[in-house]
Structures are given as structure tokens and as C-alpha cells.
XYZ file of C-alpha atoms in Angstrom:
738
model
C 0.000 0.000 0.000
C 2.876 2.366 0.733
C 4.268 1.747 -2.773
C 0.874 2.507 -4.343
C 0.660 5.734 -2.337
C 4.116 6.826 -3.519
C 3.225 6.172 -7.168
C -0.047 8.074 -6.871
C 1.690 11.003 -5.194
C 4.270 11.170 -7.975
C 1.506 11.151 -10.564
C -0.549 13.797 -8.766
C 2.441 16.160 -8.561
C 1.962 16.733 -12.275
C -1.810 16.109 -12.510
C -3.381 18.254 -9.803
C -6.895 18.137 -11.310
C -7.346 14.360 -11.581
C -10.147 13.746 -9.088
C -10.122 9.952 -9.475
C -6.420 9.820 -8.592
C -6.867 12.107 -5.569
C -9.766 9.927 -4.403
C -7.658 6.776 -4.754
C -4.752 8.458 -2.929
C -7.004 9.417 -0.018
C -8.227 5.847 0.280
C -4.666 4.548 0.571
C -4.233 6.851 3.561
C -7.341 5.464 5.209
C -6.282 1.857 4.660
C -2.723 2.380 5.847
C -3.171 4.741 8.792
C -6.893 4.799 9.543
C -6.562 8.473 10.548
C -9.767 10.437 10.921
C -8.688 13.706 9.234
C -7.651 12.634 5.751
C -7.023 16.189 4.526
C -4.221 16.620 7.063
C -2.136 13.989 5.292
C -2.500 15.537 1.838
C 0.464 17.368 0.230
C 0.628 21.132 -0.006
C -0.197 21.122 -3.717
C -3.592 19.481 -3.058
C -6.321 21.698 -4.644
C -8.776 23.331 -2.174
C -11.722 21.595 -3.853
C -10.169 18.192 -3.126
C -9.608 19.182 0.504
C -13.297 20.161 0.693
C -14.265 16.777 -0.709
C -12.340 14.928 2.012
C -13.804 17.172 4.685
C -17.252 16.143 3.416
C -16.252 12.517 3.936
C -15.876 13.246 7.665
C -19.470 14.497 8.024
C -22.291 12.397 9.543
C -24.503 10.466 7.147
C -27.319 12.925 6.385
C -24.969 15.914 6.134
C -22.495 13.947 4.039
C -25.198 12.941 1.569
C -26.374 16.545 1.122
C -22.781 17.767 0.653
C -21.983 15.069 -1.915
C -25.080 16.007 -3.925
C -24.003 19.664 -3.757
C -20.514 18.747 -4.983
C -22.077 16.863 -7.903
C -23.784 20.050 -9.053
C -20.641 22.138 -8.547
C -18.249 19.680 -10.241
C -20.158 17.723 -12.932
C -17.022 15.826 -14.019
C -16.824 14.280 -10.573
C -20.370 12.896 -10.881
C -19.618 9.170 -11.459
C -17.228 9.008 -8.508
C -19.581 10.957 -6.260
C -22.429 8.643 -7.303
C -20.219 5.747 -6.233
C -19.602 7.510 -2.902
C -23.353 7.938 -2.479
C -23.902 4.251 -3.247
C -21.346 3.319 -0.584
C -22.961 5.721 1.881
C -26.358 4.095 1.284
C -24.741 0.697 1.781
C -23.347 1.873 5.118
C -26.780 3.193 6.131
C -28.554 -0.016 5.010
C -30.527 1.756 2.280
C -29.736 -0.840 -0.331
C -32.221 -0.055 -3.102
C -31.285 3.622 -3.140
C -27.653 2.555 -3.151
C -28.242 0.474 -6.276
C -29.722 3.511 -8.041
C -26.579 5.558 -7.357
C -24.387 2.627 -8.364
C -26.043 2.336 -11.768
C -25.470 6.056 -12.313
C -21.780 5.529 -11.560
C -21.427 2.465 -13.784
C -23.068 4.256 -16.723
C -19.985 6.506 -16.892
C -17.211 4.487 -15.248
C -17.871 1.268 -17.156
C -15.592 -1.579 -16.009
C -14.556 -0.585 -12.490
C -13.581 -3.048 -9.740
C -14.543 -0.782 -6.829
C -17.983 -0.122 -8.290
C -18.581 -3.805 -8.968
C -17.586 -4.752 -5.413
C -19.972 -2.121 -4.068
C -22.687 -3.673 -6.208
C -21.814 -7.103 -4.862
C -22.312 -5.892 -1.286
C -25.562 -4.088 -2.088
C -26.952 -7.257 -3.680
C -25.649 -9.440 -0.852
C -27.439 -7.383 1.799
C -30.692 -8.118 -0.014
C -29.879 -11.845 -0.288
C -29.634 -11.538 -4.069
C -26.815 -14.035 -4.247
C -26.667 -14.520 -8.010
C -26.433 -10.793 -8.621
C -23.846 -10.393 -5.843
C -21.718 -13.169 -7.316
C -22.001 -11.706 -10.801
C -20.781 -8.320 -9.560
C -17.936 -9.964 -7.621
C -16.830 -11.883 -10.720
C -16.810 -8.689 -12.760
C -14.668 -7.049 -10.073
C -12.234 -9.969 -10.324
C -12.061 -9.566 -14.099
C -11.148 -5.915 -13.588
C -8.529 -6.732 -10.930
C -7.554 -10.413 -10.371
C -5.462 -9.431 -7.335
C -8.523 -8.550 -5.241
C -9.285 -10.886 -2.342
C -12.984 -10.166 -1.801
C -14.261 -11.861 -4.991
C -12.756 -15.111 -3.715
C -14.825 -14.808 -0.543
C -18.016 -14.297 -2.536
C -17.172 -17.441 -4.494
C -16.395 -19.321 -1.271
C -19.705 -18.232 0.261
C -21.552 -19.447 -2.819
C -19.819 -22.825 -2.526
C -20.825 -23.005 1.152
C -24.449 -22.341 0.244
C -24.280 -25.092 -2.381
C -22.747 -27.532 0.107
C -19.388 -27.689 -1.686
C -17.365 -27.260 1.496
C -13.997 -28.493 0.193
C -14.188 -26.025 -2.691
C -14.989 -23.210 -0.251
C -11.926 -24.195 1.794
C -9.720 -24.208 -1.312
C -10.822 -20.722 -2.341
C -10.107 -19.309 1.122
C -6.751 -21.074 1.279
C -5.895 -19.395 -2.012
C -6.605 -16.001 -0.438
C -4.245 -16.864 2.402
C -1.504 -17.447 -0.159
C -2.284 -14.212 -2.017
C -2.656 -11.946 1.010
C -1.472 -13.527 4.285
C -3.426 -12.215 7.256
C -6.433 -11.103 5.196
C -8.529 -14.021 6.450
C -7.930 -13.201 10.096
C -10.948 -10.950 10.701
C -13.978 -12.406 12.477
C -16.260 -12.930 9.484
C -13.604 -14.646 7.342
C -12.513 -16.863 10.230
C -16.147 -17.792 10.797
C -16.499 -18.681 7.123
C -13.378 -20.823 7.095
C -14.373 -22.487 10.367
C -17.809 -23.320 8.943
C -16.320 -24.758 5.753
C -13.861 -26.940 7.691
C -16.464 -28.132 10.211
C -19.013 -29.089 7.577
C -16.498 -30.721 5.272
C -15.239 -32.923 8.114
C -18.832 -33.830 9.068
C -19.613 -34.689 5.437
C -16.504 -36.855 5.042
C -17.231 -38.709 8.283
C -20.799 -39.345 7.133
C -19.351 -40.912 3.963
C -16.831 -42.846 6.094
C -13.916 -41.318 4.149
C -11.781 -41.393 7.259
C -8.331 -40.686 5.800
C -9.557 -37.666 3.841
C -11.386 -36.493 6.967
C -8.128 -36.806 8.939
C -6.263 -34.689 6.383
C -9.010 -32.059 6.545
C -8.982 -31.969 10.346
C -5.195 -31.477 10.263
C -5.683 -28.560 7.877
C -8.324 -27.056 10.190
C -6.025 -27.387 13.206
C -3.276 -25.488 11.393
C -5.555 -22.461 11.267
C -7.414 -23.117 14.545
C -4.716 -24.718 16.721
C -5.909 -26.588 19.814
C -9.560 -25.870 19.030
C -11.684 -28.358 20.953
C -14.078 -29.024 18.058
C -11.355 -30.009 15.604
C -9.360 -31.899 18.232
C -12.478 -33.911 19.015
C -13.114 -34.545 15.319
C -9.542 -35.702 14.816
C -9.733 -38.015 17.836
C -12.927 -39.599 16.556
C -11.410 -40.097 13.100
C -8.225 -41.614 14.506
C -10.346 -44.042 16.532
C -12.064 -45.230 13.349
C -8.649 -45.632 11.718
C -7.520 -47.816 14.623
C -4.904 -45.336 15.875
C -5.982 -45.622 19.501
C -3.020 -43.951 21.219
C -3.111 -40.877 18.978
C -6.886 -40.739 19.341
C -6.588 -40.793 23.136
C -4.185 -37.834 23.099
C -6.457 -35.740 20.853
C -9.626 -36.581 22.753
C -8.055 -35.902 26.147
C -6.986 -32.456 24.880
C -10.448 -31.805 23.454
C -12.182 -32.783 26.710
C -9.753 -30.702 28.736
C -10.477 -27.656 26.562
C -14.234 -28.236 26.379
C -15.676 -30.950 28.641
C -19.226 -30.089 27.503
C -18.941 -30.925 23.801
C -20.998 -34.056 23.214
C -19.252 -35.546 20.115
C -15.860 -35.515 21.875
C -17.394 -36.950 25.053
C -19.023 -39.767 23.077
C -15.770 -40.644 21.294
C -13.682 -40.500 24.472
C -16.305 -42.455 26.408
C -16.046 -45.311 23.899
C -12.262 -45.230 23.918
C -12.197 -45.405 27.740
C -14.603 -48.321 27.711
C -12.307 -50.232 25.366
C -9.550 -49.693 27.897
C -11.751 -50.940 30.758
C -11.897 -47.517 32.407
C -15.643 -47.733 33.020
C -16.034 -45.220 35.831
C -14.043 -42.568 33.966
C -16.236 -43.105 30.911
C -19.358 -42.515 32.985
C -17.866 -39.529 34.830
C -17.132 -37.474 31.692
C -20.728 -38.013 30.540
C -22.214 -37.125 33.942
C -20.947 -33.547 33.522
C -23.303 -33.095 30.578
C -26.634 -33.831 32.283
C -27.665 -32.155 35.561
C -28.343 -34.766 38.246
C -31.445 -32.808 39.280
C -32.946 -33.710 35.887
C -31.628 -37.239 35.471
C -32.555 -38.444 38.961
C -35.696 -36.370 39.488
C -38.282 -38.486 41.369
C -40.869 -37.900 38.615
C -38.529 -38.879 35.765
C -39.931 -42.155 34.400
C -36.509 -42.982 32.913
C -34.742 -42.553 36.261
C -34.574 -46.293 37.049
C -32.707 -46.992 33.805
C -29.965 -44.522 34.656
C -29.742 -45.698 38.269
C -29.251 -49.210 36.935
C -26.522 -47.971 34.578
C -24.747 -46.060 37.342
C -24.781 -49.097 39.621
C -23.558 -51.397 36.853
C -20.757 -49.117 35.779
C -19.444 -48.571 39.301
C -19.270 -52.330 39.990
C -18.055 -53.580 36.594
C -14.564 -55.076 36.269
C -12.939 -56.910 33.389
C -12.310 -59.946 35.567
C -16.004 -60.302 36.459
C -17.852 -61.448 33.322
C -21.283 -61.305 34.968
C -20.737 -57.647 35.916
C -19.822 -56.865 32.289
C -22.962 -58.618 31.046
C -25.104 -56.515 33.387
C -23.283 -53.379 32.249
C -23.871 -54.162 28.566
C -27.570 -54.786 29.211
C -27.912 -51.574 31.235
C -26.243 -49.628 28.416
C -28.720 -51.000 25.883
C -31.585 -49.876 28.120
C -30.400 -46.218 28.099
C -29.591 -46.123 24.377
C -25.817 -46.558 24.549
C -25.822 -49.354 21.969
C -22.340 -48.713 20.557
C -20.934 -48.639 24.072
C -22.769 -51.872 24.852
C -21.189 -53.505 21.786
C -17.744 -52.540 23.130
C -18.508 -54.167 26.487
C -20.038 -57.269 24.872
C -16.778 -57.719 22.938
C -15.016 -58.076 26.319
C -17.326 -60.937 27.397
C -16.124 -64.446 26.595
C -19.156 -66.308 27.877
C -20.947 -68.043 24.980
C -24.256 -67.357 26.722
C -23.937 -63.744 25.607
C -23.458 -64.571 21.900
C -27.160 -64.373 21.083
C -27.456 -60.949 22.743
C -24.374 -59.740 20.865
C -25.855 -60.799 17.535
C -29.168 -59.156 18.378
C -27.334 -55.920 19.171
C -25.339 -56.090 15.915
C -28.570 -56.436 13.961
C -30.104 -53.555 15.873
C -27.136 -51.278 15.091
C -27.370 -52.212 11.391
C -31.080 -51.432 11.512
C -30.624 -47.972 13.046
C -27.829 -47.227 10.583
C -30.133 -48.293 7.757
C -32.882 -45.923 8.911
C -30.346 -43.105 9.160
C -29.122 -43.725 5.610
C -32.676 -43.925 4.256
C -33.598 -40.572 5.793
C -30.380 -38.871 4.746
C -30.826 -40.136 1.182
C -34.297 -38.629 1.224
C -32.896 -35.337 2.552
C -30.263 -35.243 -0.205
C -32.512 -36.158 -3.121
C -35.707 -34.509 -1.934
C -37.533 -37.715 -2.775
C -39.480 -40.355 -0.909
C -42.440 -40.305 1.440
C -43.583 -42.012 4.598
C -45.048 -45.032 2.794
C -41.864 -45.751 0.827
C -39.737 -45.207 3.950
C -41.811 -47.619 6.025
C -41.738 -50.205 3.256
C -37.947 -50.049 3.173
C -37.847 -50.152 6.971
C -40.050 -53.255 7.118
C -37.925 -54.953 4.458
C -34.711 -54.172 6.357
C -36.221 -55.356 9.652
C -37.238 -58.660 8.074
C -33.690 -59.191 6.749
C -32.277 -58.627 10.246
C -34.853 -60.726 12.079
C -36.481 -57.762 13.835
C -40.255 -58.196 14.348
C -42.019 -55.101 13.030
C -45.603 -54.581 11.886
C -45.370 -50.988 10.792
C -47.711 -49.159 8.438
C -48.852 -45.500 8.324
C -52.253 -46.268 9.832
C -50.548 -48.033 12.773
C -47.524 -45.785 13.131
C -49.003 -42.323 12.691
C -51.772 -40.027 13.813
C -53.156 -37.716 11.114
C -54.133 -34.125 11.819
C -54.883 -33.113 8.263
C -54.216 -34.632 4.879
C -50.545 -33.712 4.519
C -49.346 -33.729 8.146
C -48.853 -36.856 10.225
C -46.589 -37.787 13.109
C -45.832 -40.661 15.450
C -47.038 -40.643 19.040
C -43.800 -40.848 21.051
C -45.668 -41.091 24.362
C -47.696 -44.202 23.531
C -46.321 -46.037 20.470
C -48.381 -49.051 19.424
C -47.068 -52.560 20.005
C -44.992 -53.802 17.079
C -44.468 -50.388 15.484
C -41.151 -48.754 14.700
C -41.589 -46.264 17.545
C -42.297 -49.056 20.024
C -39.270 -51.098 18.924
C -36.893 -48.133 19.248
C -38.342 -47.192 22.648
C -36.998 -50.508 23.987
C -33.536 -48.993 23.458
C -34.591 -45.711 25.083
C -34.761 -44.113 21.654
C -37.389 -41.442 21.084
C -38.566 -41.254 17.455
C -39.902 -38.034 15.955
C -41.014 -38.969 12.447
C -43.608 -37.390 10.236
C -44.808 -36.743 6.723
C -45.004 -32.969 6.722
C -46.233 -31.196 3.597
C -45.060 -33.980 1.324
C -41.532 -34.549 2.630
C -40.130 -36.911 5.212
C -38.742 -35.438 8.423
C -37.243 -37.464 11.232
C -35.154 -37.353 14.373
C -33.959 -40.078 16.713
C -32.711 -39.179 20.198
C -31.874 -40.893 23.462
C -34.310 -40.239 26.263
C -32.893 -38.444 29.317
C -36.136 -37.582 31.044
C -39.819 -38.336 30.540
C -42.188 -36.473 32.835
C -45.878 -35.691 33.133
C -46.916 -32.171 34.147
C -50.235 -31.050 35.612
C -50.739 -27.323 35.933
C -53.263 -24.493 35.737
C -53.258 -22.235 32.666
C -55.632 -19.302 32.621
C -57.489 -20.878 35.513
C -58.074 -24.209 33.764
C -56.316 -27.545 34.356
C -53.758 -28.439 31.730
C -51.785 -31.696 31.490
C -48.901 -32.489 29.161
C -45.779 -34.618 28.875
C -42.194 -33.625 28.166
C -39.366 -35.692 26.719
C -35.864 -34.412 27.329
C -33.686 -35.956 24.632
C -29.970 -36.050 23.883
C -27.326 -37.731 21.719
C -29.216 -37.404 18.424
C -28.590 -40.540 16.353
C -30.580 -39.438 13.286
C -30.806 -35.733 12.501
C -33.609 -33.594 11.140
C -33.416 -32.223 7.608
C -32.054 -28.903 8.872
C -29.640 -30.546 11.298
C -28.264 -32.886 8.625
C -27.587 -30.120 6.124
C -26.104 -27.755 8.715
C -23.727 -30.303 10.231
C -25.254 -30.330 13.721
C -28.440 -30.146 15.773
C -30.431 -26.953 15.143
C -33.950 -27.631 16.427
C -34.196 -27.114 20.185
C -37.655 -28.597 20.606
C -40.951 -29.409 18.954
C -44.519 -29.439 20.200
C -46.521 -32.368 18.866
C -49.661 -31.596 16.920
C -51.523 -34.098 19.084
C -51.251 -31.585 21.928
C -49.963 -34.308 24.264
C -46.603 -32.692 24.829
C -43.245 -31.807 23.311
C -39.593 -32.707 23.291
C -36.521 -30.643 24.173
C -33.145 -31.537 22.646
C -30.224 -31.036 25.018
C -27.634 -31.452 22.287
C -29.023 -28.358 20.541
C -29.018 -26.001 23.531
C -26.022 -27.364 25.460
C -23.471 -24.502 25.896
C -19.849 -25.005 24.890
C -16.847 -23.941 26.955
C -16.345 -21.059 24.522
C -19.925 -19.888 25.127
C -19.408 -20.102 28.892
C -16.244 -17.998 28.668
C -18.112 -15.313 26.724
C -20.973 -15.484 29.214
C -18.628 -15.022 32.162
C -17.014 -12.004 30.496
C -20.437 -10.456 29.993
C -21.399 -11.032 33.599
C -18.410 -8.941 34.692
C -19.464 -5.855 32.718
C -21.232 -2.871 34.286
C -24.406 -1.700 32.558
C -23.583 1.111 30.060
C -25.553 4.319 30.230
C -25.367 5.208 26.523
C -25.597 3.151 23.348
C -24.825 4.137 19.752
C -27.701 3.655 17.325
C -25.926 1.699 14.610
C -28.981 0.520 12.672
C -31.461 3.384 12.302
C -33.659 1.363 9.943
C -34.436 -1.437 12.407
C -35.142 -1.896 16.077
C -31.746 -1.797 17.778
C -29.926 -4.647 19.460
C -28.480 -3.323 22.719
C -25.724 -5.573 24.047
C -25.529 -3.584 27.270
C -29.210 -4.159 28.034
C -28.740 -7.867 27.289
C -25.780 -7.881 29.684
C -27.887 -6.166 32.333
C -30.674 -8.738 32.005
C -28.059 -11.500 32.233
C -26.664 -9.906 35.371
C -30.087 -9.850 37.030
C -30.689 -13.483 36.056
C -27.337 -14.705 37.422
C -27.116 -12.351 40.420
C -27.496 -15.199 42.888
C -24.971 -17.360 41.028
C -22.081 -14.883 40.768
C -20.784 -15.452 44.347
C -20.494 -19.176 43.547
C -18.197 -18.462 40.596
C -15.328 -17.076 42.659
C -13.586 -20.460 42.901
C -12.182 -20.994 39.409
C -11.909 -24.787 39.675
C -15.725 -25.050 40.061
C -16.705 -21.993 38.031
C -17.354 -23.587 34.674
C -19.328 -26.588 35.915
C -21.583 -24.317 37.982
C -22.037 -21.859 35.126
C -22.726 -24.711 32.695
C -25.454 -26.205 34.867
C -27.064 -22.849 35.626
C -27.101 -21.791 31.977
C -28.384 -25.138 30.733
C -31.258 -25.146 33.261
C -32.265 -21.675 32.071
C -32.066 -22.713 28.409
C -34.276 -25.725 29.119
C -36.819 -23.489 30.862
C -36.954 -21.122 27.864
C -37.577 -23.939 25.382
C -40.039 -25.620 27.782
C -42.289 -22.591 28.075
C -42.006 -21.686 24.398
C -43.186 -25.170 23.377
C -45.854 -25.081 26.076
C -47.122 -21.901 24.429
C -47.592 -23.869 21.209
C -49.424 -26.631 23.070
C -51.861 -24.141 24.568
C -52.412 -22.672 21.099
C -52.907 -25.916 19.109
C -56.393 -26.797 20.411
C -57.663 -23.667 18.667
C -56.884 -25.219 15.263
C -56.603 -29.009 15.562
C -58.077 -31.324 14.562
C -58.881 -29.423 11.386
C -62.373 -30.747 10.735
C -63.730 -29.338 14.016
C -61.883 -26.001 13.885
C -62.317 -24.769 10.317
C -63.840 -21.508 11.513
C -60.825 -20.630 13.648
C -58.400 -21.587 10.887
C -60.142 -19.490 8.233
C -60.381 -16.509 10.605
C -56.677 -16.764 11.489
C -55.582 -17.030 7.845
C -57.781 -14.062 6.946
C -56.341 -11.994 9.806
C -52.812 -12.770 8.564
C -53.727 -11.731 5.016
C -53.055 -15.256 3.668
C -49.303 -14.686 4.172
C -47.291 -17.824 5.155
C -44.660 -15.575 6.760
C -47.235 -13.722 8.851
C -48.938 -16.989 9.833
C -45.608 -18.423 11.010
C -44.845 -15.204 12.892
C -48.276 -15.326 14.518
C -47.615 -18.812 15.954
C -44.106 -17.916 17.175
C -45.329 -14.656 18.740
C -48.020 -16.558 20.608
C -45.473 -19.070 21.936
C -42.885 -16.438 22.905
C -45.282 -14.100 24.708
C -46.820 -17.052 26.546
C -43.314 -18.255 27.450
C -42.284 -14.854 28.794
C -45.444 -14.690 30.900
C -44.873 -18.117 32.476
C -41.084 -18.620 32.530
C -39.292 -19.287 35.813
C -36.745 -16.550 35.049
C -38.251 -13.524 33.267
C -34.866 -11.763 33.061
C -33.228 -14.633 31.193
C -36.202 -15.088 28.864
C -36.110 -11.385 27.993
C -32.335 -11.605 27.523
C -32.947 -14.331 24.927
C -35.427 -12.055 23.166
C -32.833 -9.264 23.000
C -30.279 -11.717 21.599
C -32.681 -12.526 18.758
C -32.245 -8.914 17.600
C -28.484 -9.435 17.257
C -28.585 -10.323 13.575
C -25.236 -11.121 11.988
C -25.407 -9.697 8.478
C -22.367 -7.425 8.387
C -20.040 -9.898 6.652
C -20.199 -12.170 3.641
C -20.251 -15.340 5.720
C -22.649 -13.927 8.280
C -25.115 -13.749 5.384
C -24.563 -17.401 4.429
C -26.722 -18.524 7.354
C -29.592 -16.371 6.114
C -29.165 -17.790 2.605
C -29.502 -21.300 4.072
C -32.459 -20.102 6.085
C -34.120 -18.612 3.007
C -35.098 -15.270 4.562
C -33.580 -11.862 5.160
C -32.778 -11.206 8.837
C -35.649 -8.783 9.364
C -38.068 -11.265 7.746
C -37.272 -13.956 10.318
C -40.397 -14.748 12.420
C -38.299 -14.976 15.600
C -36.663 -11.614 14.951
C -40.025 -10.005 14.179
C -41.519 -11.528 17.325
C -38.713 -10.235 19.558
C -38.991 -6.776 18.053
C -42.753 -6.699 18.621
C -42.378 -7.810 22.245
C -39.964 -4.981 23.063
C -42.060 -2.401 21.229
C -45.192 -3.518 23.070
C -43.441 -3.614 26.457
C -42.327 -0.017 25.948
C -45.810 1.006 24.829
C -47.301 -0.493 27.980
C -44.915 1.661 30.026
C -46.088 4.710 28.107
C -42.792 5.573 26.405
C -42.715 3.685 23.099
C -41.492 6.683 21.062
C -37.898 6.399 22.229
C -36.130 3.016 22.154
C -33.559 4.382 24.604
C -36.125 3.695 27.297
C -35.064 0.063 26.940
C -32.131 1.073 29.119
C -34.404 0.756 32.136
C -35.361 -2.856 31.445
C -32.701 -4.450 33.690
C -34.015 -2.314 36.562
C -37.593 -3.545 36.186
C -38.676 -5.998 38.896
C -39.170 -9.493 37.477
C -42.793 -9.370 38.608
C -43.361 -6.278 36.430
C -41.960 -8.052 33.354
C -44.188 -11.073 34.008
C -47.247 -8.874 34.596
C -46.630 -6.933 31.375
C -46.243 -10.203 29.476
C -49.511 -11.497 30.914
C -51.237 -8.311 29.829
C -49.788 -8.830 26.351
C -51.314 -12.309 26.380
C -54.683 -10.678 27.005
C -54.057 -8.120 24.244
C -53.066 -10.800 21.711
C -55.980 -13.019 22.677
C -53.718 -15.811 23.930
C -55.525 -15.975 27.268
C -58.893 -16.595 25.607
C -58.416 -20.230 24.757
C -60.292 -20.427 21.434
C -63.230 -18.354 22.573
C -64.786 -18.377 19.105
C -64.992 -22.158 19.141
C -66.169 -22.263 22.772
C -68.952 -19.785 22.015
C -69.984 -21.876 19.003
C -70.184 -24.976 21.183
């Protein structure tokens, strides 16, 4: 950059009136020094008009725009460059359509210009117009093949398409061209995502050596990162390199003892070595004992049996190993049970071993069937169940499964299993014998499934709006078969789901479980004082205020902070406290859906309510989805155990990451712009309505007082919102009709 500045300065010494060159020179000063007053670094022979132009660049947005327009009238020859400046100003202010208008004015005169094309790429990107963004980026590359940003646009496109290795290659090429350029947060996030998903994809295909090479490449850029250490340990285990695997997994667990994939891999390795108690101990950290051993948990006896078996098992006592293997099967640790069975030499256990092998092949077959359906977008429930029955027959597994036996229908295109009472001989019933909870349905023509281990199964009886309400909750973990979204995103994404039957819902621990990195960030936030002023960085949308979120966090964890003084216990305490709060948020959100469902299901008795709701939402699928999520969130806020933490989660929903290329990849996968997301729109509405109820909705800065509100006030306001939204009137139209 210094060389470019010297060349431009030499040129300008003899070409004082070349505005484009002066503009380029000024930008080299910004890049190299970042100084605020660009005119101060200009040479003495700089024309006064140029100095005025750079002074305009220091003005705030509205003033700067007016001054640039004035300069356009005063200096018509500068018009294309000033139009480009205006386009970039609109980009900065999130006024993307107006920015595109100015950009086209600039391109009409400038023609092939890399800076203009890159500006166009960003304007298109912010509107999720990926094809147009990529086209602009490619044109910028044609103008200047030494630019790095076009490579990132290409890499992002490859990520969206699922070509993770190609995305990695493109970003590695940038590292060769411009070392250090990839080190900012967005680029690191993009490279991390590409590496993580490529490794997951290779492992799914059982291409273990290629996966090992990829994990080594990831660790070069992210040294000692627990995720990639855990991945490498798992891969080494599959390659039979036990000692190397043990080293990697021990490092991964030491760095992050709460990451499930590493715990699973290390647990199996320890079991092979006969270190049974250690294997159980690293898993125990993941599930709070208050949940696992709760007196009302109907799965409690299974885990008590496992704990007893694992604490008494020794390699020299074959009967203790047989009991351990059986106890593991009962909690859904089938792969672990197979490891223990392999250590039993009693021929009496051979039949059980063979049965377990067949079961593992069966589960793997179901997983492959579903994932094939996810990849091809083909297949339906009938074809899936036919294949399942055929596979079960081959493996000697007695199944009598058929849609009419397996599923409950709620309307023509939506069906689901009943996980609380699966019928004898069905797929759900068979898997329940291994403590596997099956969520499988034919939703709007495509197959969707998930298979989890059960951690807790509880019945709840409560009063909602003065009426008795009963429901059941499954707490699941260790997902064996992922949902469509989870499969394509390389990890669990759905935290819970309320069943259309209205009987209850499930919560997935492996989706909401915090990592060590998340706990470190949380602890840092808990140490911060509440700011008194916040910059308004996004004038076009409701603002995310990190300081308010920190304040709500502080109120939520006020009673926990004294317990965090001892560092050796800090992270386990923080993990348990955060996980309990996350479970409560999902619990009451899904409960909100359960309370809402009877208004619309079954369809044939609630057509009036359905038509009225669709009419009220103007027949918009997005508004209908938002309506259901708003109902669940407001209900959840009104009934949550910790109103401060629930409201903190709502504020975090406003923290949309769309500033970088790779931050936008998530929204491309999601298929919506950030401000079109039903959860974002719901959170925004809740804060607007809370302020309105306090009589000061005109100024969002009044959110600063939220952390000082008593929790009872937040709950009372939320309950009043339930009345306003009609949530408290449980289907009054239908009740009046009856």
C-alpha cells in the first residue's frame, strides 16, 4: 500500500486536477493509517476543492449525503465518482435499493470498475440476491484479479451449495495471495464453517483418511480448538490409531468438557480400555443430576441401573460386564454396549451380541434412508416404512409398521408418530426398547425425522388461565438421526418441537447445550457494568443493545455470581445454571404452542378458527408463522421461571449477523432476510409492546431501564400482552360456538 501511495503522489504532482487519482490516494491513507482527518495527510499542492471533498467525507450520514449532492452540481465531471460515494454511503446506512440507483449512475460513466462492482456485490448481498452479488464480484475480479474479496463471494456461494472443500480451497488461495487477510472475524467464521461441515460430510461418507487430512488442515488455522481436536480423535479411533486418538480426545475434553461428540468418542475409547467409571464420569458432567434423577422422571430407574452397573463392573467379572452391557442397551448406549459385549467371553452372551449387531445395522439403515431422502428430496412415509419393514425382516427384527398403525393424522398432509404411547410392534415401540425417542412425520409432502436418546420423561399437571392443563415432556440427547435442517447444517439446530396431538413436546439437550467457549463469553459479559449510553448503529431497524442484554443477564445470574469465585468449580456451575435456564426457555415456548394448538386441531372441528386466522394474517405464510411464534414467545415470557433470562434471549434474537459475507450465508440457508425472520419479528414486537405499555414507546432508549424492572413487572406486562393478543382466551370463538 505504501508503494501505491508513492506512485499516486508522484503522478498527482503533475496532474493536480485528476479527481479519481486524488480519491484513490485518499483511500490509501485510510487503509494504511486509519486516521480520521484525511485532509491533514495531503500534500501542499492538493487543490482546495479536493480538501473540501475529504472534509465532506468526515461528516455524519445525512450531512455527508447533502454535501456530496451539492458537490455533484458544482463539479459535474466528478459525478460518477460521487455517485459511487453515495452508493457506498447508502450501503453503510442499510438503504440498499437507493444505493443500487446511485451505483447504476456511476457504472453508466465508469464502465468496467472493480470498486464499483464490489460495491454492487455488497448491495446485492445485503438483499440476499446471491446470483447478482456473485455476478458483480466476478466482474470485479475480471477488472482486478489481485482482489481478495471476490474469492470470498465465491467461497460463500460454494458453502451455500454444500461444496465445502471447494470453499476451503478458495479461502486457502486467499491466504496465499494476502497472508493475514482471512484473520478478521467474518472470514474466520467462514473458514471455520467450511472446515467443520467438510469434516462432518466426510465422516458421514466414512472417508476417514480424507477427513483426517481435513482436520489437520483445520487445526493449522485453529490450533488446539476443541471441536477439531475432538473430530480428529474420533477419526483416529475409526482408523484404529488408539493412542493418537486418546491424546487428541483428552486435549479436546480438557479444553471443552461439555462438547458431546468428543465426550461420546472418548467415552467409547475409555470403555475399550476398561476404564468404566471414567467413561461414565465425563458423561455425567453433561446432564444435571437434578434432571436425570428427578423423582418424577420415568426414565430414572434406567440410569440408576446404569450407574450401579458401571461402578461395579470389572474386566475380571464377566457377569458384571454382562449386566453393564444390558444396562447400556436400556439407556440407548448401543455402541458402548457392543464394546462391552466384545469383552465378554461367555458363549451365553453370543445371542445378545448378535441381536445388538442387527439392531445397530437397523438404526444405521434408517439413518441412511432418511439422509438419502434429505439429499434427493424424494421419498415419502409409505416408501420409507416399506424399506424399513424390508430391512427389519432381513435382520430378524419383528415389526408390523404401516402408516395407519404408526401415525396419527391431523390433516391430509401432516402426520406424526405418538412418542408417548407407540403401538405394540411399530417402529416407535421397537426403538423405545432402546430408550430411543422417534420423531417422524410426513409434513407437507416430505419426510422429516429425528432419533434421540431419552434423558427424562415427565408428566406435568398445571393451571393455565385458571383451567387444568396436562402435558408430557421428553428431554432428549445424543441425536442418532438428525432432522433435515440438522443434517444439512452439520449439527443439531432444532431445540424442541410441540406435537400436533397436543400431548406434549420434546426438548433436545444437544441443541441447547453450551460449549466452553460460550461459557467464557458469558462469564465475560457477567463482569461488565451496565452502560448508560448506546450508539444507534442501525437506524432502519429496532436496535440490538448488548448492554441491556448484559444487564438482564446480570439480574438473572445475580445469585450465582458469588459461587463463581472459585475458578476450579466456576465452569461446571455456570454450565449447569445456563443449561437449566435454556431448558426453561424452550419448555415454556413449546408449552405456548401446546396451549395454542387446540384452537386449530383437529382441522375438521376447527375450520372456523383456521379461516379466521388465515384471513387476519392476510393469507401470508410468513405472517402466519410469525403469529404462531409470537403466541409461543409471549406465553413463554409470561410463564417462565426466570423472566430476566427469557427477555435476555429475546434481546439476543435482535443481534442479527449480516455485516459480513459469511454472516449472510446462514440467512441464505435459512431462506429469509434477517428482518423477515419470524423470531426476529416476534422479539422486536415484544420490546415495542413492552415499551408502549410503560407509556414511552417513542424512544427506544427507554429500553435502558429494562434491567431495573422488577421481574414481577416483566411477568405482569407479558400477561397483559397475552390478554391483548388473545392468547388468554383459549379459542373463545370455538367455545362460544359450542
